Coordinates of C-alpha atoms in Angstrom, one line a residue:
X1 CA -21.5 -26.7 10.9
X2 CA -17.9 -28.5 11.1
X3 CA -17.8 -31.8 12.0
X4 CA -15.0 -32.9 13.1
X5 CA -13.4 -35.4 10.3
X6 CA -14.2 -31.8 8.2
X7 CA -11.6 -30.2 10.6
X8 CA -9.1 -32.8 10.5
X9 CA -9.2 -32.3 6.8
X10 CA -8.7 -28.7 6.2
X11 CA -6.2 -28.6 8.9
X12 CA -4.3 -31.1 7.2
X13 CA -4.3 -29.7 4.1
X14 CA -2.8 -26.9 5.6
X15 CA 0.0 -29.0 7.3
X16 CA 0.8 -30.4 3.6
X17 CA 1.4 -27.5 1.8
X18 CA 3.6 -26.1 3.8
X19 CA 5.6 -29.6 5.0
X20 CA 5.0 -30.7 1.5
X21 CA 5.4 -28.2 -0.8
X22 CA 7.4 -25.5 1.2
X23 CA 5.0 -23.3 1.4
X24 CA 5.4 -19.9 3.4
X25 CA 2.2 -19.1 4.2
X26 CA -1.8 -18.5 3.6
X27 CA -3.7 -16.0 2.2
X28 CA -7.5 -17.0 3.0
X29 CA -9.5 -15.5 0.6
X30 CA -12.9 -14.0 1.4
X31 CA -13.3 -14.4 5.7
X32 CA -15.5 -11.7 5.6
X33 CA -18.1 -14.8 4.1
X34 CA -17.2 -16.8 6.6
X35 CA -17.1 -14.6 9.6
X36 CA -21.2 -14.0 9.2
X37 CA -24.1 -16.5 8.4
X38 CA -24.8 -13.1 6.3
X39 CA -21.8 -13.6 4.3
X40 CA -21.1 -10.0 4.2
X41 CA -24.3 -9.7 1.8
X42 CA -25.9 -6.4 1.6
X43 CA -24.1 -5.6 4.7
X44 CA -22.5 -1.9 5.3
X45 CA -19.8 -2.2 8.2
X46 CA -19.7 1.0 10.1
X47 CA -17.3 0.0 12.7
X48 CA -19.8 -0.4 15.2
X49 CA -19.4 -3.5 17.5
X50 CA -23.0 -4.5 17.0
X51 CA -21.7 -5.6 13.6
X52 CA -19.0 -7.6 14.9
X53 CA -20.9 -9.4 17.8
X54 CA -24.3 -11.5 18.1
X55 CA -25.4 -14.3 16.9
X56 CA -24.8 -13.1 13.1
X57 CA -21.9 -14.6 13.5
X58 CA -20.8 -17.9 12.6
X59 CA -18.5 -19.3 15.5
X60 CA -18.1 -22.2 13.7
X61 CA -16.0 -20.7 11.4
X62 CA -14.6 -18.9 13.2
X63 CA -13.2 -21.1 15.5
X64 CA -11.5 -23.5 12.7
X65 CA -10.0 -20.2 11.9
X66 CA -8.5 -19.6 15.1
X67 CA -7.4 -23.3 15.3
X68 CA -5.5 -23.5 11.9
X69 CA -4.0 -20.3 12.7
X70 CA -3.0 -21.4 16.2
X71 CA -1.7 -25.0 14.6
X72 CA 0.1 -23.3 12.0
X73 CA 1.8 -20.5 14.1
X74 CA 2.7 -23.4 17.0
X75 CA 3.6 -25.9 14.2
X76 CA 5.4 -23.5 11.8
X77 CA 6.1 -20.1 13.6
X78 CA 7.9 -19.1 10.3
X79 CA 4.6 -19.1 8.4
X80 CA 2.5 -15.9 8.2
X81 CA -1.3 -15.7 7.4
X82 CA -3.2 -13.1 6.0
X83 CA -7.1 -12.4 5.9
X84 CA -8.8 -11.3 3.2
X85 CA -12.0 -9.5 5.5
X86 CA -13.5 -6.4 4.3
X87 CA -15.2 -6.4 7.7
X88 CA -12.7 -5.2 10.0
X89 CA -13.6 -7.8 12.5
X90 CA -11.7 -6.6 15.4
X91 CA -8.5 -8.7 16.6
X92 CA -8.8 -10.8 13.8
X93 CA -5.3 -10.5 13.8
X94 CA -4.0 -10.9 16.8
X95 CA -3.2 -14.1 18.9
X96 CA -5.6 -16.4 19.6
X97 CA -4.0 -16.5 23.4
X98 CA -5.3 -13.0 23.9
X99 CA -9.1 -14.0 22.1
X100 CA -8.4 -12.8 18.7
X101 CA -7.9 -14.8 15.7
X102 CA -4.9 -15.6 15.1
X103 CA -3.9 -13.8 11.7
X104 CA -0.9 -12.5 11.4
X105 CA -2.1 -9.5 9.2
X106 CA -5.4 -8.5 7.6
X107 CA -5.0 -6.8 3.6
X108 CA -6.0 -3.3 3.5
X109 CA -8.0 -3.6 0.5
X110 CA -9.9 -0.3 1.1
X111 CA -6.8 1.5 0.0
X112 CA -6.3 0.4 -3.8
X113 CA -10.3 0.9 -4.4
X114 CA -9.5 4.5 -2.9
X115 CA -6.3 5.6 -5.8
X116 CA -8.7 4.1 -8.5
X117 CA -11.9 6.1 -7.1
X118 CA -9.8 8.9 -7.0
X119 CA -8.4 8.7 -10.6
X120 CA -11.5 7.9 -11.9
X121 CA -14.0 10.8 -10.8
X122 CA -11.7 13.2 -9.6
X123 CA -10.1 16.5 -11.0
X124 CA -6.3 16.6 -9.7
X125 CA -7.2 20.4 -8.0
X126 CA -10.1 18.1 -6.2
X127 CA -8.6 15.4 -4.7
X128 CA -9.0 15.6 -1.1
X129 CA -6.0 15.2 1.2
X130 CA -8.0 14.1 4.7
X131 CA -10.0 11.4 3.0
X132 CA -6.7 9.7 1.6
X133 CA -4.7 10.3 4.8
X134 CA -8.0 8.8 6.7
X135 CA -8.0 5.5 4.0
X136 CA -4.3 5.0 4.9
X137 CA -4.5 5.2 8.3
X138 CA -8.2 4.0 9.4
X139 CA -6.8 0.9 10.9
X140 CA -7.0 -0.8 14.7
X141 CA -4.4 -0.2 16.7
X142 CA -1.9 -3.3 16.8
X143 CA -3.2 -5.5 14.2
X144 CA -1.0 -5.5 11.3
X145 CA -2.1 -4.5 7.8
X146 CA -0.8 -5.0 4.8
X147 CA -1.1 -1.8 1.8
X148 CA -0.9 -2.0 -1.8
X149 CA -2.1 0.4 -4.1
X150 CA -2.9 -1.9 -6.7
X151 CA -4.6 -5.0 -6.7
X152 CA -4.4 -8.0 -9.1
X153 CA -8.2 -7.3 -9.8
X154 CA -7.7 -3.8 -11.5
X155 CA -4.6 -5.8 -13.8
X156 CA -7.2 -8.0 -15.5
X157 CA -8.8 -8.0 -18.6
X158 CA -12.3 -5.4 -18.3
X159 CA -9.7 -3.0 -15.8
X160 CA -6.5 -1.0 -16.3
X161 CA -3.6 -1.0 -14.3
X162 CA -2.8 2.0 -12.0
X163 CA -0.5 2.8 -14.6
X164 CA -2.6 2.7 -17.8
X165 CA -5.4 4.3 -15.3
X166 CA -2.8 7.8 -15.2
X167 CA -1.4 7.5 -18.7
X168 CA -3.8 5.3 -21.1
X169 CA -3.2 5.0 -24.7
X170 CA -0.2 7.4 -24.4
X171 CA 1.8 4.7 -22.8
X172 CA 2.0 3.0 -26.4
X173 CA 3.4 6.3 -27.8
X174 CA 5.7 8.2 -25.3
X175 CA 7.2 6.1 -22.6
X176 CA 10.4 6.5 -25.2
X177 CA 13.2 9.0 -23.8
X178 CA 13.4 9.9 -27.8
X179 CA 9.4 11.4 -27.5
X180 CA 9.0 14.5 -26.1
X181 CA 7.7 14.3 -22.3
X182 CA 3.7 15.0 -22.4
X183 CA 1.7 16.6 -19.5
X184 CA -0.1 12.7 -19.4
X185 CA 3.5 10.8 -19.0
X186 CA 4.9 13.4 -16.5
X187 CA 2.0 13.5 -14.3
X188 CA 1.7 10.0 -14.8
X189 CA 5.2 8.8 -13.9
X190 CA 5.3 11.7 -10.8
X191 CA 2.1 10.7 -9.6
X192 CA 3.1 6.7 -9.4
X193 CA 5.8 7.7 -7.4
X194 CA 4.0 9.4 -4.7
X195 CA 1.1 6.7 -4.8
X196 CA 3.3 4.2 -4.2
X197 CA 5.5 5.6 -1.6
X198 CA 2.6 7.4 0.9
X199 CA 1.2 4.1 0.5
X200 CA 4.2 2.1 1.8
X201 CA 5.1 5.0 4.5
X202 CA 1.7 5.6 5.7
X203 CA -1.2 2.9 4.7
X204 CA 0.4 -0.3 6.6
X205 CA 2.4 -2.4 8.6
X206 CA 3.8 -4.5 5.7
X207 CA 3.4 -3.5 1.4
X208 CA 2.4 -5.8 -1.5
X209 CA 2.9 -5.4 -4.6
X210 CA 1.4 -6.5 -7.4
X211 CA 3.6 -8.1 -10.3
X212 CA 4.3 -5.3 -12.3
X213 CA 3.4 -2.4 -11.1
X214 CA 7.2 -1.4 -9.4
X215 CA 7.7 -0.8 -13.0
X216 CA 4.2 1.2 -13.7
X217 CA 3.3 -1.8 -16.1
X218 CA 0.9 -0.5 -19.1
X219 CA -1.0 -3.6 -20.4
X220 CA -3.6 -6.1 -18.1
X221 CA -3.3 -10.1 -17.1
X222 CA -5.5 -12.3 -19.1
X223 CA -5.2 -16.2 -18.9
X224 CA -6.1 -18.8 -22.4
X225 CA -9.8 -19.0 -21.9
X226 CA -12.6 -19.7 -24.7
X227 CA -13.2 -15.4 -24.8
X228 CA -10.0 -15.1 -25.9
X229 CA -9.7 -18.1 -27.8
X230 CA -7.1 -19.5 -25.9
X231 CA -4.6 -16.9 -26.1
X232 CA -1.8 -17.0 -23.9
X233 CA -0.5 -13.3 -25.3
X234 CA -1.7 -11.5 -22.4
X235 CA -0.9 -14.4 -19.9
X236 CA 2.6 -12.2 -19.1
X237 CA 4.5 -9.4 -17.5
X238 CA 6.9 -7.5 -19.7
X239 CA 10.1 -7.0 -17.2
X240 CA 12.4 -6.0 -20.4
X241 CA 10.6 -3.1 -20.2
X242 CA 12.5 -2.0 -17.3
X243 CA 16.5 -3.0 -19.1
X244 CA 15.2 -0.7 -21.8
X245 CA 16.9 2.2 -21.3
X246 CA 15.4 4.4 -24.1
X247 CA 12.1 4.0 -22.0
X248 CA 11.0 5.5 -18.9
X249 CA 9.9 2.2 -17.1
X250 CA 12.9 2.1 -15.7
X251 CA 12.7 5.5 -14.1
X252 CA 9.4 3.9 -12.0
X253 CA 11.3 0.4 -11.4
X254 CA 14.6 2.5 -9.7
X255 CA 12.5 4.2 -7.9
X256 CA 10.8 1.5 -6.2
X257 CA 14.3 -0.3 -5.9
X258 CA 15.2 2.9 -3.6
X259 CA 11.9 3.1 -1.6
X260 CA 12.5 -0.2 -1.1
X261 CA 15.6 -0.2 0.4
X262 CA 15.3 3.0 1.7
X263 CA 12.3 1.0 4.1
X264 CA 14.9 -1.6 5.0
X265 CA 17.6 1.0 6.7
X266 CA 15.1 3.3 8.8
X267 CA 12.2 0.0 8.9
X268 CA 9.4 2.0 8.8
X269 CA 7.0 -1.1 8.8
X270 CA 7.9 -2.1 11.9
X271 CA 7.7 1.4 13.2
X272 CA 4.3 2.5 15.3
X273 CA 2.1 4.6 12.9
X274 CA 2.9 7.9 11.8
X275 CA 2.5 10.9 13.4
X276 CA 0.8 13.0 10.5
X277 CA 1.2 16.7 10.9
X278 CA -0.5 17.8 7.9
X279 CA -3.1 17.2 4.9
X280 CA -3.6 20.7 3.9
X281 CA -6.5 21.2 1.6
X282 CA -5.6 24.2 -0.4
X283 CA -2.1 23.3 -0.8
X284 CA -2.6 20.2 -1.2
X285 CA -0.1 18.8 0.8
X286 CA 0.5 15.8 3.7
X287 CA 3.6 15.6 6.0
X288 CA 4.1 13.1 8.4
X289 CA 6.4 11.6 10.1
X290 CA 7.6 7.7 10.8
X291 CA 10.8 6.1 12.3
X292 CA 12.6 9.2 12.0
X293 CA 11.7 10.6 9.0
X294 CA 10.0 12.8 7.6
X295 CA 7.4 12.4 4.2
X296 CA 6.4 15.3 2.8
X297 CA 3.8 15.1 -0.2
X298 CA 2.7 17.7 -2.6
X299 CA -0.3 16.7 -4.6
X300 CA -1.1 19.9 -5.9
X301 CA -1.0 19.6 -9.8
X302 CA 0.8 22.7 -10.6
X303 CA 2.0 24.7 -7.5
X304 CA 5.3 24.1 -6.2
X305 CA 6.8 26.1 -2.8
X306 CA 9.4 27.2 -1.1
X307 CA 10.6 27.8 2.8
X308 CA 7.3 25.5 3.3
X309 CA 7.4 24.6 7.1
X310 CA 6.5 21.7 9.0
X311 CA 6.4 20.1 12.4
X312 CA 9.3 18.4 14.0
X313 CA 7.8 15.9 16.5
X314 CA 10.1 15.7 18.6
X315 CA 9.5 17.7 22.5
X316 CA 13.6 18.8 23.2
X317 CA 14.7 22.4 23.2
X318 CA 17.8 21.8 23.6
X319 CA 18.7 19.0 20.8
X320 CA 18.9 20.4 17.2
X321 CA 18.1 18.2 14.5
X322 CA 19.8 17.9 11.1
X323 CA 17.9 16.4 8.2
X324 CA 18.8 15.4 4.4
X325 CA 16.9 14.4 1.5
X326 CA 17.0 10.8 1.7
X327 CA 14.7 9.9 -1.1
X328 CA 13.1 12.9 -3.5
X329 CA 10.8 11.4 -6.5
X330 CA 11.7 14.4 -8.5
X331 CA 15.1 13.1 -9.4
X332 CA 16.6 12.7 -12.4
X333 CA 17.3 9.0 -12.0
X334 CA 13.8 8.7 -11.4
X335 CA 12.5 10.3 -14.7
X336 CA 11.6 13.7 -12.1
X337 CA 12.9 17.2 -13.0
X338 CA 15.7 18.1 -10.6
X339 CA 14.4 21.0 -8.7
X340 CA 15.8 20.1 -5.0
X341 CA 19.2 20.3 -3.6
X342 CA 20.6 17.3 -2.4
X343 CA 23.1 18.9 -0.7
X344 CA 20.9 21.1 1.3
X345 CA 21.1 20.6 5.2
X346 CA 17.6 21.5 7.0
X347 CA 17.8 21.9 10.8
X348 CA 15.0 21.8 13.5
X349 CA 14.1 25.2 15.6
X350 CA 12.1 26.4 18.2
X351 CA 9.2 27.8 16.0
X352 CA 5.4 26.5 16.6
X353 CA 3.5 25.2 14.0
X354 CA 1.0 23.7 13.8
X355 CA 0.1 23.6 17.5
X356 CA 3.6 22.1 18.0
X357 CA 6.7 23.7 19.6
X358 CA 9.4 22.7 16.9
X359 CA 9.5 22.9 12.9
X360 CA 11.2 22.9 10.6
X361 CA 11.8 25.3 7.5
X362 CA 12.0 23.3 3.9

């Protein structure tokens, strides 16, 4: 139960680190335990709204929730806040005038636990395109999420980085431009690329990244503490890694520059959710498309096409659309192996696919 001097307290504390110390915003760890007198312990939430509603849970906390979220937001409109809730408590994050809780976006944490499951226990030829197109895009409509695909859990000591997860040991040995390029490096490097980018094109409404891994960094965070005798030698990220040009860091790190900006000129974020036209099993490939453009994905660990089609979303007949490659992870500048042509023009026809009236032939 909060009393009320317990309100004015926490509410304050909020109002001083962002009058005081500039603060831009709140990331409130671990709602989910405050959501439910349960905690979230030993719970398994379906979706169902059984699991969201009844006396399980704990409108006390909820409520300061919604008021710090309303104070901050009517206070400091600049400030954004972000819920940690593995719940999926629906309208969590949107405004408390319409009921829901104020949060200005929930973290999709499902999505980094999906790359590393995937990594982990599967074969490349297994890895199953619907399940990672569903973990990207099983989120409710209008509330905001925010993707990674890493998380500052898997960078500490006792887990590997997404990174060292694809190319292990071998990152010690041949991330020089002077070694020869291994089958662990290349599928590495080409498979950080896509993870990152279906991520930020498909999995949210905003992307986080973890320090470190634009740049595909190899070793984990650990602070001075008694198990490591007080060692600060892990307490660090190595950004030279990426100004060394004999090493192919800085093939990951211009990519993610690119994506980057690439998001900023077509604002995919702020775009409604893709339209995804395909996650084809055999070839292993997803298309979809968002604020214009079009993603196209191939997964498949040795097979590469040509004159692959896909859908064109959009209904006219009459219009003709002329695409480009905007962004191709198989560049040379980003440490790929050159086997598109830029200067290629694709254009839009009136051929179904797909159970759609227009493709397009790439």
């Amino acid at each position: 139960y909060f009393s009320w001097e317990v309100l004015r307290f926490l509410l304050s504390n909020l109002r001083m680190w962002i009058e005081d110390y500039r603060f831009d915003g709140f990331r409130f760890d671990g709602v989910t335990s405050m959501l439910y007198h349960h905690h979230g312990i030993g719970t398994g939430f379906s979706g169902d709204y059984n699991e969201y509603f009844g006396l399980h849970v704990d409108e006390d906390a909820l409520c300061y929730l919604m008021l710090a979220n309303h104070m901050i937001n009517f206070l400091h409109p600049e400030c954004i806040t972000i819920a940690e809730d593995v719940s999926g408590m629906p309208a969590l994050c949107r405004p408390v005038a319409e009921g829901g809780g104020g949060f200005d976006y929930r973290l999709a944490m499902a999505i980094p636990d999906k790359w590393i499951q995937i990594i982990k226990e599967l074969k490349d030829e297994d890895w199953n395109m619907g399940n990672i197109v569903h973990t990207l895009t099983n989120r409710r409509y209008e509330e905001k999420y925010i993707a990674y695909a890493e998380s500052h859990d898997q960078a500490l000591v006792g887990d590997k980085t997404l990174a060292f997860r694809l190319m292990d040991a071998e990152m010690y040995t041949n991330m020089s431009v002077l070694s020869p390029l291994t089958p662990v490096i290349d599928r590495g490097i080409q498979l950080h690329k896509m993870i990152r980018l279906i991520t930020h094109a498909l999995g949210g409404e905003s992307y986080l990244n973890f320090m470190g891994n634009e740049f595909g960094h190899p070793e984990w965070l650990d602070f001075p503490r008694k198990g490591n005798n007080e060692s600060y030698h892990y307490a660090r990220r190595q950004f030279n890694l990426t100004e060394d040009h004999l090493l192919r860091y800085r093939f990951l790190n211009t990519f993610d520059r690119d994506m980057n900006k690439l998001e900023e000129r077509f604002g995919w974020l702020a775009s409604p959710p893709a339209f995804v036209s395909e996650k084809h099993e055999s070839n292993k490939v997803i298309a979809f498309e968002r604020a214009g453009l079009i993603f196209i994905f191939n997964f498949h660990p040795y097979q590469s096409y040509v004159d692959y089609r896909v859908v064109i979303w959009h209904h006219s007949l009459i219009v003709i659309f002329k695409y480009k490659i905007l962004l191709d992870s198989d560049a040379a500048e980003y440490g790929g192996h050159q086997r598109l042509d830029h200067s290629t023009e694709y254009f839009s026809e009136e051929y179904p696919h797909n159970y759609r009236p227009n493709s397009l032939m790439v």
